[in-house]
mmCIF file of C-alpha atoms in Angstrom:
data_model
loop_
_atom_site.group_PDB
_atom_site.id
_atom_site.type_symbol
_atom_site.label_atom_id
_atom_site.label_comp_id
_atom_site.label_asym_id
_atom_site.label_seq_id
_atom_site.Cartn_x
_atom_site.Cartn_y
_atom_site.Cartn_z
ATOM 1 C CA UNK A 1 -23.411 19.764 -1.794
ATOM 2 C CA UNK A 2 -24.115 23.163 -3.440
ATOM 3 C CA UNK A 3 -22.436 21.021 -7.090
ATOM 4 C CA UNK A 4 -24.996 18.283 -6.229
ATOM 5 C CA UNK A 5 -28.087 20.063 -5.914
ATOM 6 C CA UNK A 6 -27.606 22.034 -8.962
ATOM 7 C CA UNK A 7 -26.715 18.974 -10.652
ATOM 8 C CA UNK A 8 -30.052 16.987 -9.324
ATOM 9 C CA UNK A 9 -32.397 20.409 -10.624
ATOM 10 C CA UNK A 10 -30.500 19.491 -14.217
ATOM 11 C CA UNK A 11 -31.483 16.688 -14.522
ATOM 12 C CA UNK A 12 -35.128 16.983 -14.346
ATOM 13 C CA UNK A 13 -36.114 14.255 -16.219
ATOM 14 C CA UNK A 14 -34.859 11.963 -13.991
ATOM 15 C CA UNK A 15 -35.968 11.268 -10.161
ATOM 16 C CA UNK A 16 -32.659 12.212 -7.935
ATOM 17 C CA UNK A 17 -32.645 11.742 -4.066
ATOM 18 C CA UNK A 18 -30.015 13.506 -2.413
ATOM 19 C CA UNK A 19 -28.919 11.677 1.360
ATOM 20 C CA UNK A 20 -26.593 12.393 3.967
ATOM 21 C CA UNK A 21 -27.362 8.352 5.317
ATOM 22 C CA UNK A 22 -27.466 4.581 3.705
ATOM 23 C CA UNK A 23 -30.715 4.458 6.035
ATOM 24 C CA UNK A 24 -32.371 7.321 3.988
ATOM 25 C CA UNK A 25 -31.825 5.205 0.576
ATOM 26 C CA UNK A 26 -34.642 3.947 -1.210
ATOM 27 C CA UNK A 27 -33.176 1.952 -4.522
ATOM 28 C CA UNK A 28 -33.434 3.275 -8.284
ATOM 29 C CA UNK A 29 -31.016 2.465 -11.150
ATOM 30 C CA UNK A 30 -28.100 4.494 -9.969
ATOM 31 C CA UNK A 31 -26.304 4.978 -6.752
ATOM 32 C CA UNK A 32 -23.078 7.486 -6.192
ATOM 33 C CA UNK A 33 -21.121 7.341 -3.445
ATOM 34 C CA UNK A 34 -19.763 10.593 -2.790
ATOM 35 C CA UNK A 35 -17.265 11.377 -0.047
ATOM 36 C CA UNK A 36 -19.250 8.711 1.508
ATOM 37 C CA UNK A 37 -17.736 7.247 4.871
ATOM 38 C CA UNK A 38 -20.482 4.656 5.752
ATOM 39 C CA UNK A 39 -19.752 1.183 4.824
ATOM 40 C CA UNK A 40 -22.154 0.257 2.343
ATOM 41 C CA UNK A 41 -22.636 -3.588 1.919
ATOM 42 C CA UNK A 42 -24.260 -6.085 -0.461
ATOM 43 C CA UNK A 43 -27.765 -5.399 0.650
ATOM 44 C CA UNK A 44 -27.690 -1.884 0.254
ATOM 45 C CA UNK A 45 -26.188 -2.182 -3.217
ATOM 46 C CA UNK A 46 -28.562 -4.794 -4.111
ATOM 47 C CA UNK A 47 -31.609 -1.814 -4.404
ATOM 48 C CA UNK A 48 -29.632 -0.403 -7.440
ATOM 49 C CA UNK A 49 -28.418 -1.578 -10.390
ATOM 50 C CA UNK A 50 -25.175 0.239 -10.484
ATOM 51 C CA UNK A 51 -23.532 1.547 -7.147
ATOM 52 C CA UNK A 52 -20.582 3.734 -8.164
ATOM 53 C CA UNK A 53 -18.216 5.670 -5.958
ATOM 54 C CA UNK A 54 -15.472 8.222 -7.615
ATOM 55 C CA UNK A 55 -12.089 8.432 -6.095
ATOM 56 C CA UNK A 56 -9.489 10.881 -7.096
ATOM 57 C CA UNK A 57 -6.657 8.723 -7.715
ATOM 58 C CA UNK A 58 -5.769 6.333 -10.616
ATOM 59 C CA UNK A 59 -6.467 3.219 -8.917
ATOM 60 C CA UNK A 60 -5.121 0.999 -7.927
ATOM 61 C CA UNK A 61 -2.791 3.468 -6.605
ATOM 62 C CA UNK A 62 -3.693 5.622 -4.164
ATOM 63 C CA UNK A 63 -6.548 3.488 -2.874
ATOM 64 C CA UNK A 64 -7.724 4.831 0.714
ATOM 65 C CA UNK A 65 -7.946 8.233 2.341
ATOM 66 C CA UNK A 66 -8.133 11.827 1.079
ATOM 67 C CA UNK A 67 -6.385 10.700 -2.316
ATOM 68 C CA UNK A 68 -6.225 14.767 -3.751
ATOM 69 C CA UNK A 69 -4.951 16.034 -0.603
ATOM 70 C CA UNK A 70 -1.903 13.376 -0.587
ATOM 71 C CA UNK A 71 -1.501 13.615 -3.983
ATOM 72 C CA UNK A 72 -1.472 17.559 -3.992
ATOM 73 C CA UNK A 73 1.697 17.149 -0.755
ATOM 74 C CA UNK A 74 3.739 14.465 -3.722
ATOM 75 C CA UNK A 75 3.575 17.657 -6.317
ATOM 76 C CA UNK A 76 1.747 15.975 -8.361
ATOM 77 C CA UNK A 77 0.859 17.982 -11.911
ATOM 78 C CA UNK A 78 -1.922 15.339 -13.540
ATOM 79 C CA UNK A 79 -4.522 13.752 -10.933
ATOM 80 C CA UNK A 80 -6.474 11.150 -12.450
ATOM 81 C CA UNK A 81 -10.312 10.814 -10.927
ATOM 82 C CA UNK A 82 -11.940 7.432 -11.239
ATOM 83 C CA UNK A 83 -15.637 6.379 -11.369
ATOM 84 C CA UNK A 84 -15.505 2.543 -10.212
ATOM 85 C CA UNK A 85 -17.636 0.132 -8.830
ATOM 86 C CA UNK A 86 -18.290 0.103 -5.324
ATOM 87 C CA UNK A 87 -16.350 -3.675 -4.209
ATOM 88 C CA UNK A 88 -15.981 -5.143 -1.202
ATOM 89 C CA UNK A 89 -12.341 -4.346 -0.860
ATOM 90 C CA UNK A 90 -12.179 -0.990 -0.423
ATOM 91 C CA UNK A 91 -11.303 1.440 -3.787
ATOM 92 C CA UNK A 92 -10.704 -1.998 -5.934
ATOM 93 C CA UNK A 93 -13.887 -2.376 -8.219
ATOM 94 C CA UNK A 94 -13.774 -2.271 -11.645
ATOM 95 C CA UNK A 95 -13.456 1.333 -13.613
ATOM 96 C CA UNK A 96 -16.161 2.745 -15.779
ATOM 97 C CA UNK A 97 -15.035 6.127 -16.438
ATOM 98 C CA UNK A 98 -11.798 8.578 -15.825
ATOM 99 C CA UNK A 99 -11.011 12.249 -16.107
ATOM 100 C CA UNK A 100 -8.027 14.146 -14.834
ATOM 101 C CA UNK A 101 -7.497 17.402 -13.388
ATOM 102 C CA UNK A 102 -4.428 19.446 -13.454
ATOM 103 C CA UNK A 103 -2.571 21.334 -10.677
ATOM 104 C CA UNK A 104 -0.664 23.870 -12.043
ATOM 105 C CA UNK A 105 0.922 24.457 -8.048
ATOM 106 C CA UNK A 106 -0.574 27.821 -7.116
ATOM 107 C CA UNK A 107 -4.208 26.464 -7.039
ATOM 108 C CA UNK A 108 -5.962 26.876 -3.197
ATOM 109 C CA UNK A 109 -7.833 24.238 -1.241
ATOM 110 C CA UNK A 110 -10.876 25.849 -2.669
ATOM 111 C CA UNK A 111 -10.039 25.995 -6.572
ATOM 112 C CA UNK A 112 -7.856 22.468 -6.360
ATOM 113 C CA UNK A 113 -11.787 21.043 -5.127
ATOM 114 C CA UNK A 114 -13.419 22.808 -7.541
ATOM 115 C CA UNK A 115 -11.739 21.017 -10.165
ATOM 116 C CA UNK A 116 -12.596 17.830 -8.283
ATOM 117 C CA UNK A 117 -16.339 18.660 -8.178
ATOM 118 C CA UNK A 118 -17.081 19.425 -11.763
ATOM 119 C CA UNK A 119 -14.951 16.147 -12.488
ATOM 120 C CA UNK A 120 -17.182 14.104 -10.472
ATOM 121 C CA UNK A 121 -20.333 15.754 -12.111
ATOM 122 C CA UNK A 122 -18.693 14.796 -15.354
ATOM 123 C CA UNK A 123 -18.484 11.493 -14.386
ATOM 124 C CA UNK A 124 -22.294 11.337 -13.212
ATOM 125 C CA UNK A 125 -23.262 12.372 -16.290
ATOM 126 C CA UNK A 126 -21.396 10.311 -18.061
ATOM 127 C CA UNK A 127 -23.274 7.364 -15.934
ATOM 128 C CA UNK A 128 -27.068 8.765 -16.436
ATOM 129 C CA UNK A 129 -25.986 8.809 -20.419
ATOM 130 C CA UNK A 130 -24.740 5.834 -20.931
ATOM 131 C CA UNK A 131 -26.769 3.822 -18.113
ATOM 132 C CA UNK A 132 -27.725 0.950 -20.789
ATOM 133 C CA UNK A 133 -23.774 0.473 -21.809
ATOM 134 C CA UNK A 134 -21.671 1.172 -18.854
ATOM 135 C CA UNK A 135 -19.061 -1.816 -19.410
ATOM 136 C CA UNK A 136 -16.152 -1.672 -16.571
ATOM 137 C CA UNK A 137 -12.611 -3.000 -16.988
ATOM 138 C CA UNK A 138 -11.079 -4.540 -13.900
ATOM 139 C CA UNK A 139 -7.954 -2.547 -13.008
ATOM 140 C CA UNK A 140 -4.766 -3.355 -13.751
ATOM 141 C CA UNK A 141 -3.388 -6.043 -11.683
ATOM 142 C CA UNK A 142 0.472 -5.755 -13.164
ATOM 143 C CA UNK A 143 0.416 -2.264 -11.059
ATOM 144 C CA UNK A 144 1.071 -2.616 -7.334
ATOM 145 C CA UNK A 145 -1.773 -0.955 -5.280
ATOM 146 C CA UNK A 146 -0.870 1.750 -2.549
ATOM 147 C CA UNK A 147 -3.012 3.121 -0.109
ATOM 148 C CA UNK A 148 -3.356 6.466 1.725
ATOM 149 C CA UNK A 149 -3.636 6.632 5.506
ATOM 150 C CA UNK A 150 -6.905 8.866 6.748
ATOM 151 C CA UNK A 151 -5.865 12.356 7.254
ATOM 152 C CA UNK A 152 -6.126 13.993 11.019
ATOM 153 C CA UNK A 153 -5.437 17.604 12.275
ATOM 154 C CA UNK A 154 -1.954 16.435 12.843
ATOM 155 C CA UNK A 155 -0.873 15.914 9.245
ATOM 156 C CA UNK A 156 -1.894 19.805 8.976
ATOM 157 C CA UNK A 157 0.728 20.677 11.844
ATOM 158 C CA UNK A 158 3.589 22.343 11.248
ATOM 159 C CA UNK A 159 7.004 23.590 13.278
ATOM 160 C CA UNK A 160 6.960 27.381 13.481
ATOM 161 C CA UNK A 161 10.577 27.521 11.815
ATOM 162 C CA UNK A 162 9.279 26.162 8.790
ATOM 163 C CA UNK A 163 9.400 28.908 6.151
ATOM 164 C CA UNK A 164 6.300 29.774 3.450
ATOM 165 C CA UNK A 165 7.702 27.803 0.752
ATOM 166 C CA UNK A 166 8.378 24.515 2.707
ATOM 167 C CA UNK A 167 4.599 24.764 4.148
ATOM 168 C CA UNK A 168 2.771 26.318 0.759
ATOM 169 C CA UNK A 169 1.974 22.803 -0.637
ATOM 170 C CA UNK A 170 0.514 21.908 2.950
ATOM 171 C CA UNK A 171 -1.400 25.064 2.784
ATOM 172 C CA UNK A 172 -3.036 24.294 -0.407
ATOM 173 C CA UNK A 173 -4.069 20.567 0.490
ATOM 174 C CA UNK A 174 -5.297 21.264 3.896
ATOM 175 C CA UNK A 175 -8.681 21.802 4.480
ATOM 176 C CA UNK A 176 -9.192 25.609 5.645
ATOM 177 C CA UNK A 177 -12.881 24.955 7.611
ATOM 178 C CA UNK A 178 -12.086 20.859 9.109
ATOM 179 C CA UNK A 179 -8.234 20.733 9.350
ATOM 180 C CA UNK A 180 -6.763 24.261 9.008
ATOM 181 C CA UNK A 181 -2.840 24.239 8.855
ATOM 182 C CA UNK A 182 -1.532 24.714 12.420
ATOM 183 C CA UNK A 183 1.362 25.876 14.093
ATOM 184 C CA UNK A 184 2.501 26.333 18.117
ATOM 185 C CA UNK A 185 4.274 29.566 19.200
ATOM 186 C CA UNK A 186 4.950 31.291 22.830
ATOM 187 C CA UNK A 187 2.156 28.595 24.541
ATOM 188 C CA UNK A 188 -0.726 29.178 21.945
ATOM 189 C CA UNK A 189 -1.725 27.452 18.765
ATOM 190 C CA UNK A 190 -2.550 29.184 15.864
ATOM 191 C CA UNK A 191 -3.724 28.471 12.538
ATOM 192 C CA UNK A 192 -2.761 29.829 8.914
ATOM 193 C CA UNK A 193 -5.192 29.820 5.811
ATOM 194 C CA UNK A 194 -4.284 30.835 2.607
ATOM 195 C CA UNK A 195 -6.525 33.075 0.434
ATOM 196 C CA UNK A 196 -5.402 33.990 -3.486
ATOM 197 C CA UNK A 197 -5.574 37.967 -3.447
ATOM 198 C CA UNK A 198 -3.971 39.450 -6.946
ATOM 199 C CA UNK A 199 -1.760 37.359 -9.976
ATOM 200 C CA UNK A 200 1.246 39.329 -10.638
ATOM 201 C CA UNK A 201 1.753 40.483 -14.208
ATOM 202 C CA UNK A 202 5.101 40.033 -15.249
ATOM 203 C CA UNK A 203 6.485 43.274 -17.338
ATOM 204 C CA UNK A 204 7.612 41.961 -20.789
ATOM 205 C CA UNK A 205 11.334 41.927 -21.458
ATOM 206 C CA UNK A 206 13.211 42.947 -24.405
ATOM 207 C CA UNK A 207 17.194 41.437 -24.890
ATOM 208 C CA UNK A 208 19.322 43.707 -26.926
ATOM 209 C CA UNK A 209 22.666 41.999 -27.767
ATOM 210 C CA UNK A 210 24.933 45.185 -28.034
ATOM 211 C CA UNK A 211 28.051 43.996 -29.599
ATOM 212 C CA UNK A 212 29.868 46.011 -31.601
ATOM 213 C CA UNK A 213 29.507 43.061 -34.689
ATOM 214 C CA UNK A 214 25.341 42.750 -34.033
ATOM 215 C CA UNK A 215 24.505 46.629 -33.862
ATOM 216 C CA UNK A 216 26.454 47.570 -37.986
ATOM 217 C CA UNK A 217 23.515 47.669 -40.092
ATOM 218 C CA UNK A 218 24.472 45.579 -42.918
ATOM 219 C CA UNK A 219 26.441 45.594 -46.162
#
């Protein structure tokens, strides 16, 4: 929200509306559907020209749930973050715009979304600026489509015998505030959230071969 609403005072030559509810929608040339979980139909998308929803997965797999958070769990490096239109069939409209974001592994829940959020305000832009030549390209139907279940507080469970590096990847993709990583121990639950404190600096290395035939100096 806090991406959004700088984003809307940026763009003050256009009139942004900023809603939490389809019922709150008014029409204009450009809706975004944004982590949106309402069901938005055919008479709702008939007030705006373009209705647009960005999913962070390059569809037409990984269609569904939490998309970054799966993806993060597979190890994936490269995720790709599409800006398609918003069909019937859920996550299968056709694409108008990518970017991807790399995960270089030791990002937290906090920085892996960042990267998200400045991709989807990317993509916006991209929208407002070309509004009068946005041309889709239906995606790919030679690639099988996947989907991704909805994530609860029991994907973010974990046995207490697990060590740090079989849980780290959970750590990072679960959601510290809504779905904090779990654990039971001695009749209690308790949760674990991971906060980046200090990199470590590596101390430069030098490698000396010391044989006899590399250390005489030359004829």
């Amino acid at each position: 929200m806090p991406h959004l609403k700088l984003w809307s005072e940026e763009l003050n030559e256009h009139e942004v509306e900023i809603v939490a509810s389809k019922n709150e929608l008014s029409g204009g040339d450009l809706l975004f559907l944004i982590s949106c979980q309402e069901m938005i139909r055919e008479a709702t998308k008939s007030m705006y020209v373009h209705t647009l929803v960005i999913h962070a997965s390059d569809v037409p797999k990984g269609r569904g749930f939490a998309p970054l958070n799966w993806q993060i769990l597979e190890g994936q490096s490269e995720i790709v973050v599409t800006m398609m239109d918003a069909a019937a069939k859920v996550d299968s409209g056709d694409i108008y715009h990518q970017k991807t974001i790399f995960n270089e592994g030791h990002e937290t829940f906090e920085e892996i979304f960042e990267k998200l959020f400045l991709a989807e305000i990317e993509l916006m832009n991209f929208a407002v600026q070309n509004f009068d030549s946005l041309d889709p390209v239906r995606q790919d139907d030679s690639v099988e489509s996947s989907y991704y279940p909805r994530r609860t507080s029991a994907d973010s469970r974990v046995s207490v015998t697990k060590s740090l590096e079989e849980i780290f990847d959970l750590l990072r993709a679960s959601d510290p505030d809504r779905y904090p990583l779990t654990f039971e121990h001695r009749g209690y639950v308790y949760s674990l959230k991971l906060e980046k404190l200090d990199r470590i600096e590596l101390a430069p290395m030098a490698v000396v071969n010391d044989s006899a035939d590399s250390l005489r100096p030359s004829q």
